[in-house]
Coordinates of C-alpha atoms and ligand atoms in Angstrom, one line a residue:
M1 CA -104.5 29.1 88.3
R2 CA -106.6 26.1 89.2
F3 CA -109.3 25.4 86.6
S4 CA -111.7 24.2 89.4
E5 CA -111.5 27.7 90.9
Y6 CA -111.3 29.8 87.8
F7 CA -114.2 31.8 86.5
L8 CA -114.0 30.4 83.0
P9 CA -117.6 29.8 81.7
T10 CA -116.9 27.7 78.6
L11 CA -119.9 27.0 76.4
R12 CA -120.6 23.7 74.6
D13 CA -122.9 25.1 72.0
V14 CA -122.2 27.6 69.3
P15 CA -124.0 30.9 70.1
K16 CA -126.4 31.7 67.3
E17 CA -125.6 35.4 67.1
A18 CA -121.9 34.7 66.4
E19 CA -121.3 34.8 62.6
I20 CA -117.5 34.6 62.5
V21 CA -115.1 32.2 64.1
S22 CA -113.4 34.6 66.4
H23 CA -116.7 35.7 67.9
R24 CA -117.8 32.1 68.3
Y25 CA -114.6 31.1 70.1
M26 CA -114.5 34.2 72.2
L27 CA -118.0 33.3 73.6
R28 CA -117.4 29.6 73.8
A29 CA -114.0 30.0 75.5
G30 CA -115.6 32.4 78.1
L31 CA -113.5 35.4 77.2
V32 CA -116.2 38.0 77.0
Q33 CA -119.9 38.4 77.6
Q34 CA -122.1 40.8 75.7
T35 CA -124.0 43.1 77.9
S36 CA -125.7 45.3 75.3
A37 CA -125.3 45.5 71.5
G38 CA -121.6 46.0 70.8
I39 CA -120.7 46.3 74.4
Y40 CA -118.9 43.6 76.3
A41 CA -117.8 42.6 79.7
W42 CA -114.3 41.0 79.8
L43 CA -114.2 37.8 81.8
P44 CA -110.9 36.8 83.5
M45 CA -109.2 35.0 80.7
G46 CA -110.3 37.5 78.0
Y47 CA -109.2 40.3 80.2
K48 CA -105.8 38.6 80.7
V49 CA -105.3 38.5 76.9
L50 CA -106.5 42.0 76.5
R51 CA -103.9 43.2 79.0
K52 CA -101.1 41.4 77.3
I53 CA -102.0 42.9 74.0
E54 CA -102.2 46.3 75.6
Q55 CA -98.8 45.8 77.2
I56 CA -97.2 45.0 73.9
V57 CA -98.7 48.1 72.3
R58 CA -97.5 50.2 75.3
E59 CA -93.9 48.8 75.2
E60 CA -93.6 49.5 71.5
Q61 CA -95.0 53.0 71.8
D62 CA -92.6 53.7 74.6
K63 CA -89.6 52.4 72.6
S64 CA -90.5 54.7 69.8
G65 CA -90.3 57.7 72.1
A66 CA -94.0 58.3 72.6
Q67 CA -95.2 59.1 76.2
E68 CA -98.2 57.6 77.9
V69 CA -101.0 59.8 79.4
L70 CA -104.5 59.0 80.3
M71 CA -107.3 61.2 79.2
P72 CA -110.9 60.8 80.4
T73 CA -113.6 58.9 78.5
I74 CA -116.1 61.8 79.0
Q75 CA -115.4 65.0 77.1
S76 CA -117.0 68.4 76.9
A77 CA -118.9 69.3 73.7
D78 CA -117.2 72.7 73.8
L79 CA -113.9 71.2 72.7
W80 CA -115.6 69.7 69.7
K81 CA -117.4 72.9 68.8
K82 CA -114.0 74.6 68.7
S83 CA -112.7 72.2 66.1
G84 CA -115.9 72.2 64.2
R85 CA -116.4 68.5 64.5
Y86 CA -119.3 68.5 67.0
D87 CA -121.9 68.6 64.2
D88 CA -119.8 66.7 61.6
Y89 CA -119.3 63.6 63.7
G90 CA -123.0 62.8 63.4
Q91 CA -124.8 59.9 65.1
E92 CA -121.7 57.8 65.9
M93 CA -121.1 60.2 68.7
L94 CA -122.9 59.4 72.0
R95 CA -124.0 62.7 73.4
I96 CA -124.8 63.1 77.1
Q97 CA -126.2 65.9 79.3
D98 CA -125.0 66.4 82.8
R99 CA -127.2 67.6 85.7
H100 CA -126.5 71.2 84.8
E101 CA -127.6 70.5 81.3
R102 CA -124.1 70.9 80.0
E103 CA -123.4 69.0 76.8
M104 CA -120.9 66.2 77.2
L105 CA -120.0 63.2 75.1
F106 CA -118.4 59.8 75.4
G107 CA -115.1 60.3 73.5
P108 CA -114.9 58.5 70.1
T109 CA -111.3 59.8 69.7
N110 CA -109.2 62.5 71.3
E111 CA -107.6 64.9 68.8
E112 CA -109.4 67.9 70.3
M113 CA -108.6 67.1 73.9
I114 CA -104.9 66.3 73.4
T115 CA -104.5 69.5 71.2
E116 CA -106.0 71.6 74.0
I117 CA -103.7 70.0 76.6
F118 CA -100.7 70.5 74.4
A119 CA -101.6 74.1 73.6
T120 CA -102.1 74.9 77.3
H121 CA -98.5 74.0 78.1
V122 CA -96.2 74.0 75.0
K123 CA -95.2 77.5 73.8
S124 CA -91.8 77.0 72.3
Y125 CA -90.2 75.1 69.4
R126 CA -87.7 73.9 72.0
D127 CA -90.3 71.6 73.5
L128 CA -90.9 69.9 70.2
P129 CA -91.3 67.2 69.0
K130 CA -93.8 65.5 71.3
N131 CA -95.8 62.3 70.9
L132 CA -98.4 61.6 73.5
Y133 CA -100.6 58.5 73.6
H134 CA -103.2 56.8 75.8
I135 CA -104.9 53.5 75.9
Q136 CA -108.5 54.2 76.7
W137 CA -112.1 53.0 76.0
K138 CA -113.8 54.8 73.2
F139 CA -117.5 54.8 72.3
R140 CA -118.8 55.0 68.8
D141 CA -122.5 54.4 68.2
E142 CA -121.8 52.2 65.2
I143 CA -124.8 51.7 63.0
R144 CA -124.1 47.9 62.8
P145 CA -122.1 46.6 65.7
R146 CA -121.1 43.0 64.8
F147 CA -118.5 40.3 64.8
G148 CA -118.1 40.6 68.6
V149 CA -115.3 42.8 69.7
M150 CA -114.2 43.5 66.1
R151 CA -116.9 46.1 65.6
G152 CA -118.0 47.0 69.0
R153 CA -119.6 50.3 70.2
E154 CA -117.4 50.5 73.3
F155 CA -113.8 49.4 72.4
L156 CA -110.3 49.8 73.6
M157 CA -108.0 51.9 71.5
K158 CA -104.5 53.1 71.7
D159 CA -104.3 56.6 70.2
A160 CA -101.2 58.6 69.8
Y161 CA -100.8 62.2 68.7
S162 CA -97.7 63.8 67.4
F163 CA -96.7 67.5 67.5
D164 CA -94.0 68.9 65.3
L165 CA -92.7 72.3 64.1
T166 CA -92.6 71.4 60.4
K167 CA -94.1 69.1 57.9
E168 CA -90.8 67.4 57.5
D169 CA -90.5 66.7 61.2
A170 CA -94.1 65.4 61.3
K171 CA -93.2 63.0 58.6
Y172 CA -90.4 61.6 60.7
A173 CA -92.8 61.2 63.6
Y174 CA -95.2 59.4 61.2
Q175 CA -92.4 57.1 60.1
K176 CA -91.5 56.2 63.7
M177 CA -95.1 55.2 64.4
F178 CA -95.1 53.2 61.1
L179 CA -92.1 51.2 62.4
A180 CA -93.6 50.9 65.9
Y181 CA -96.7 49.4 64.4
L182 CA -94.9 46.8 62.3
R183 CA -93.1 45.7 65.4
T184 CA -96.2 45.7 67.6
Y185 CA -98.1 43.4 65.3
K186 CA -95.2 41.1 64.7
R187 CA -94.8 40.6 68.4
M188 CA -98.4 39.3 68.5
G189 CA -97.7 36.8 65.8
L190 CA -99.5 38.9 63.2
K191 CA -98.6 40.1 59.8
A192 CA -100.3 43.5 59.3
I193 CA -99.7 45.1 55.9
P194 CA -99.5 48.9 55.7
M195 CA -101.8 50.0 53.0
A196 CA -102.3 53.4 51.5
A197 CA -105.6 54.7 53.0
D198 CA -108.2 57.4 52.7
T199 CA -108.0 59.9 55.4
G200 CA -111.8 60.1 55.9
P201 CA -113.5 62.6 58.2
I202 CA -110.2 63.1 60.2
G203 CA -108.7 64.7 57.1
G204 CA -105.1 65.2 55.9
D205 CA -103.0 63.8 53.1
L206 CA -100.9 60.9 54.4
S207 CA -102.4 57.8 55.8
H208 CA -101.9 54.1 56.1
E209 CA -104.2 51.4 57.5
F210 CA -102.5 48.3 58.9
I211 CA -104.4 45.3 57.6
I212 CA -104.4 41.6 58.4
L213 CA -105.5 39.4 55.6
A214 CA -108.5 37.3 56.6
D215 CA -111.5 36.0 54.7
T216 CA -113.8 37.4 57.3
G217 CA -112.4 40.9 57.1
E218 CA -114.7 43.8 56.5
S219 CA -112.5 45.7 54.0
E220 CA -111.6 44.7 50.5
V221 CA -107.9 45.3 49.9
F222 CA -105.4 45.2 47.0
A223 CA -101.8 44.3 47.4
H224 CA -98.8 43.2 45.4
K225 CA -98.1 39.5 45.8
D226 CA -94.6 40.3 47.2
W227 CA -96.3 41.3 50.4
L228 CA -97.3 37.7 51.1
E229 CA -93.7 36.6 51.5
K230 CA -92.1 39.8 52.7
D231 CA -90.7 40.1 56.2
I232 CA -91.9 43.5 57.5
T233 CA -90.4 43.9 61.0
G234 CA -87.9 46.6 60.2
Q235 CA -85.2 44.7 62.0
G236 CA -82.1 46.6 62.7
I237 CA -83.7 50.0 62.0
Q238 CA -83.2 52.5 64.8
Y239 CA -85.7 55.2 65.6
S240 CA -82.9 57.7 65.9
D241 CA -81.6 56.9 62.4
R242 CA -83.8 59.3 60.5
E243 CA -82.3 58.5 57.1
G244 CA -82.3 54.7 57.6
L245 CA -85.9 54.9 58.8
N246 CA -86.9 57.0 55.8
A247 CA -85.2 54.6 53.4
Y248 CA -87.0 51.6 54.9
Y249 CA -90.3 53.4 54.8
E250 CA -89.8 54.3 51.1
E251 CA -88.8 50.8 50.4
L252 CA -92.0 49.3 52.0
T253 CA -94.4 51.9 50.7
S254 CA -93.1 51.5 47.1
I255 CA -94.6 48.0 47.1
Y256 CA -98.2 48.4 46.1
A257 CA -100.9 48.0 48.8
A258 CA -104.1 49.9 48.9
T259 CA -107.5 49.9 50.6
D260 CA -110.7 50.0 48.5
D261 CA -110.9 53.8 48.5
K262 CA -107.3 54.3 47.3
H263 CA -107.1 51.4 44.9
D264 CA -105.9 52.4 41.4
P265 CA -105.9 49.4 39.0
S266 CA -103.6 51.3 36.6
A267 CA -100.9 51.5 39.2
I268 CA -100.2 47.8 39.3
D269 CA -99.8 45.0 36.8
A270 CA -102.8 42.6 37.2
S271 CA -100.6 39.6 37.2
N272 CA -99.0 40.8 40.5
L273 CA -102.2 41.9 42.2
V274 CA -103.7 40.0 45.1
T275 CA -107.3 41.0 46.0
A276 CA -108.3 39.9 49.4
R277 CA -110.3 40.8 52.5
G278 CA -108.7 42.3 55.5
I279 CA -109.1 43.4 59.1
E280 CA -108.0 46.9 59.9
V281 CA -106.1 46.8 63.2
G282 CA -104.5 50.2 63.0
H283 CA -104.6 53.5 61.2
I284 CA -102.1 56.3 61.1
F285 CA -102.6 59.8 59.7
Y286 CA -100.7 63.0 59.1
F287 CA -103.1 65.8 59.0
G288 CA -101.0 69.0 59.2
T289 CA -102.7 71.8 61.0
K290 CA -106.3 70.6 60.8
Y291 CA -106.8 70.7 64.6
S292 CA -103.9 72.9 65.7
E293 CA -105.2 75.8 63.6
P294 CA -108.8 76.0 65.1
M295 CA -107.5 74.9 68.6
N296 CA -104.8 77.5 68.5
A297 CA -101.8 75.2 69.1
R298 CA -98.9 77.5 68.2
V299 CA -95.4 77.7 69.3
Q300 CA -92.7 80.3 68.9
D301 CA -90.0 79.3 66.4
S302 CA -86.3 80.2 66.6
N303 CA -87.0 83.6 65.0
G304 CA -89.6 84.4 67.5
D305 CA -92.5 83.9 65.0
M306 CA -95.6 82.1 66.0
V307 CA -96.0 78.8 64.1
T308 CA -99.0 76.5 64.0
V309 CA -97.8 72.9 64.9
H310 CA -98.1 70.0 62.5
M311 CA -99.9 67.0 63.9
G312 CA -100.5 63.3 63.2
S313 CA -102.7 60.7 65.0
Y314 CA -102.1 57.0 65.3
G315 CA -104.7 54.4 66.3
V316 CA -104.5 50.8 67.3
G317 CA -107.6 48.7 67.8
V318 CA -106.5 47.0 71.0
S319 CA -109.8 45.1 71.7
R320 CA -110.3 44.4 68.0
L321 CA -106.9 42.7 68.0
I322 CA -108.1 39.8 70.1
G323 CA -110.7 39.0 67.4
A324 CA -108.1 39.5 64.7
I325 CA -105.6 37.2 66.3
I326 CA -108.2 34.5 66.7
E327 CA -109.2 34.9 63.0
A328 CA -105.6 34.5 62.0
S329 CA -104.8 31.7 64.4
H330 CA -107.3 28.9 65.1
D331 CA -108.4 25.5 63.9
S332 CA -111.6 23.4 64.0
E333 CA -111.0 22.7 67.8
G334 CA -110.5 26.2 69.0
I335 CA -108.1 29.1 69.5
I336 CA -104.4 28.8 69.0
W337 CA -102.8 31.6 71.0
P338 CA -99.5 33.0 69.9
E339 CA -97.3 32.6 72.9
E340 CA -96.8 36.4 73.5
V341 CA -100.5 37.0 74.1
A342 CA -101.6 33.6 75.5
P343 CA -103.5 33.9 78.8
F344 CA -101.3 31.0 80.2
K345 CA -98.3 29.3 78.6
I346 CA -99.2 25.8 79.8
G347 CA -102.4 23.8 80.4
L348 CA -101.6 21.1 82.9
I349 CA -104.0 18.3 82.7
N350 CA -104.5 15.8 85.5
L351 CA -106.1 12.8 83.9
K352 CA -107.1 11.2 87.2
V353 CA -107.6 13.5 90.1
D354 CA -108.5 10.8 92.5
D355 CA -105.2 9.1 92.0
A356 CA -102.7 10.2 94.8
G357 CA -99.7 9.8 92.5
C358 CA -101.2 12.0 89.7
R359 CA -102.3 14.6 92.3
E360 CA -98.9 14.7 93.9
A361 CA -97.0 15.0 90.5
C362 CA -99.4 17.7 89.3
E363 CA -99.2 19.7 92.5
K364 CA -95.4 19.6 92.3
I365 CA -95.4 20.8 88.6
Y366 CA -97.9 23.5 89.5
A367 CA -95.8 24.7 92.4
D368 CA -92.6 24.6 90.3
C369 CA -94.3 26.6 87.5
Q370 CA -95.4 29.2 89.9
E371 CA -92.0 29.5 91.5
Q372 CA -90.4 30.0 88.0
G373 CA -93.0 32.5 86.9
I374 CA -94.4 30.2 84.2
E375 CA -98.1 30.9 83.7
V376 CA -100.0 27.7 84.1
L377 CA -103.7 26.7 84.1
Y378 CA -104.0 23.5 86.1
D379 CA -107.0 21.4 85.1
D380 CA -107.7 19.7 88.5
R381 CA -111.4 19.2 87.8
D382 CA -113.1 15.9 88.3
E383 CA -114.1 15.6 84.7
R384 CA -113.7 13.0 81.9
A385 CA -110.4 13.1 80.0
G386 CA -112.2 13.8 76.8
T387 CA -113.8 16.9 78.3
K388 CA -110.5 18.2 79.6
F389 CA -108.8 17.7 76.2
K390 CA -111.6 19.4 74.4
D391 CA -111.7 22.4 76.8
M392 CA -107.9 22.8 76.6
D393 CA -107.9 22.7 72.8
L394 CA -110.8 25.3 72.8
I395 CA -109.0 27.7 75.0
G396 CA -105.9 27.3 73.0
L397 CA -102.9 27.5 75.4
P398 CA -99.6 27.0 73.5
W399 CA -98.6 23.9 75.5
Q400 CA -100.5 21.1 77.1
M401 CA -98.8 18.9 79.6
T402 CA -100.8 15.7 80.6
I403 CA -100.2 13.6 83.6
G404 CA -101.8 10.2 83.9
P405 CA -101.2 7.0 85.9
K406 CA -99.7 5.1 83.0
G407 CA -97.2 7.7 82.1
L408 CA -96.3 8.2 85.8
E409 CA -95.3 4.6 86.1
K410 CA -92.7 5.3 83.4
G411 CA -92.0 8.8 84.9
V412 CA -93.2 10.6 81.9
A413 CA -95.6 13.4 80.9
E414 CA -97.2 13.9 77.5
V415 CA -96.4 17.3 76.1
K416 CA -98.5 18.6 73.2
N417 CA -97.8 21.7 71.1
R418 CA -101.3 23.2 70.4
K419 CA -100.2 24.8 67.2
T420 CA -98.5 21.8 65.5
G421 CA -100.4 19.1 67.3
E422 CA -97.1 17.4 67.9
K423 CA -97.0 15.2 71.0
S424 CA -94.1 13.7 72.8
E425 CA -93.6 11.7 76.0
V426 CA -90.8 13.1 78.1
S427 CA -89.7 12.9 81.6
I428 CA -91.4 15.5 83.8
E429 CA -88.0 17.2 84.4
A430 CA -87.3 17.4 80.7
A431 CA -90.8 18.8 80.1
M432 CA -90.2 21.5 82.7
T433 CA -86.9 22.4 81.2
K434 CA -88.4 22.6 77.7
L435 CA -91.4 24.7 78.8
A436 CA -89.4 27.0 81.0
A437 CA -87.3 28.1 78.0
Ligands
ATP1 P1 -113.3 51.4 60.7 O1 -113.1 51.8 59.3 O2 -113.1 49.9 61.0 O3 -114.6 51.9 61.3 P2 -112.0 53.7 61.6 O4 -111.3 54.2 60.4 O5 -113.3 54.3 62.1 O6 -112.2 52.1 61.5 P3 -110.0 54.8 63.4 O7 -110.7 56.0 63.8 O8 -108.8 54.9 62.5 O9 -111.0 53.7 62.8 O10 -109.6 54.0 64.8 C1 -108.3 53.3 65.0 C2 -108.5 51.8 65.1 O11 -109.5 51.5 66.1 C3 -109.0 51.1 63.8 O12 -107.9 50.8 63.0 C4 -109.6 49.9 64.4 O13 -108.6 48.9 64.6 C5 -110.2 50.3 65.7 N1 -111.6 50.5 65.7 C6 -112.3 51.5 65.1 N2 -113.6 51.3 65.2 C7 -113.8 50.2 66.0 C8 -114.9 49.5 66.5 N3 -116.2 50.0 66.3 N4 -114.7 48.4 67.3 C9 -113.5 48.0 67.5 N5 -112.4 48.6 67.1 C10 -112.5 49.7 66.3
MG2 MG1 -115.2 53.8 61.9

């Protein structure tokens, strides 16, 4: 992409309404634009990152055996009356009336709808287990939308729903998701600690929140100091290895970590305890038959008896993750994108666009990158070098490659690693080889 053609409305000034760094940088780097309180339009670069995050979530869900569906954003109130949640959900639910005065709503979550879909089609234990997920916009009329996309009213969520014959099997489904989550966050360069959590209005008795430690987090959390060093990717564990997975799950969950509601000071020695703030980027629940019972999701077991299925639900805050990643990875100059979610891998800076040599060299690099499938943002604008460097640091691409007349005389480009700040002068070929890796 050429910077001169890109719709990338960067801002010089810090927007007043933005209280935390991720929100400031998201606005300044032109990733999103607020259209109403807690509702955002995604501009090209922000949308590119959002899609990458979404894709990582999708790939890890698929690997765990979950199957993607897509349910609508608008739901009928009847479904929610059946489960008894229509009244309970309260003012966070955006209620709508269609032209026939039928009660509809903009879905805040999908337990009811997926259970209805499941119950329509699945009648036998032979069709279990099933885990169905979708990645869809949700609406919750939050009392205090704030911190940009971190607490929006409209936000993108991945929500998965598991269906099993027994509680034991449901626990296995839960543990698979647990592992998928660890891997998902790790791929985004994040460390999300699974913490024992309250089940809240969704109900049930087994739940973990996945929390990234950050001073600007909304939750107060409590964890054993061992978490700080612990590698939690579950390397080598296979989803099909039920015992291995269970052992790994037991190992991790035996290390103390709890959200505010679940914290029990008597359960951990004070000298080992870390109290911190955290951002919730995912939440998983096992809730038994809470929805399958009222929604009539039953299957026939091997004896021919009708059994109510056991369920779990598993959410990832896809749009919140962009904010969380920036909170975890930035400096005073701007965002530092982890490579896996970066909108482009390289920012190519032409220091002197009116110099034929610079132009030619940059055009060649730009074309080579495109041929090799390397994502590059080429700053071909007629702007001062200082402005270009500032913008490039702000938008935080992992690598910067700078071409100027002096370097060209020696046949070199300057390559900068955005994260470490390390710069080196290398031949253009060497730079290309390094960055293609
Ligand atoms: P919170 O306590 O932050 O309100 P929640 O318990 O209501 O979260 P869930 O219903 O478990 O959230 O939703 C799954 C995930 O969706 C959360 O872990 C979070 O990452 C994300 N999420 C929830 N509410 C919002 C919101 N208003 N804006 C952006 N993401 C959200
Ligand atoms: Mg909430």
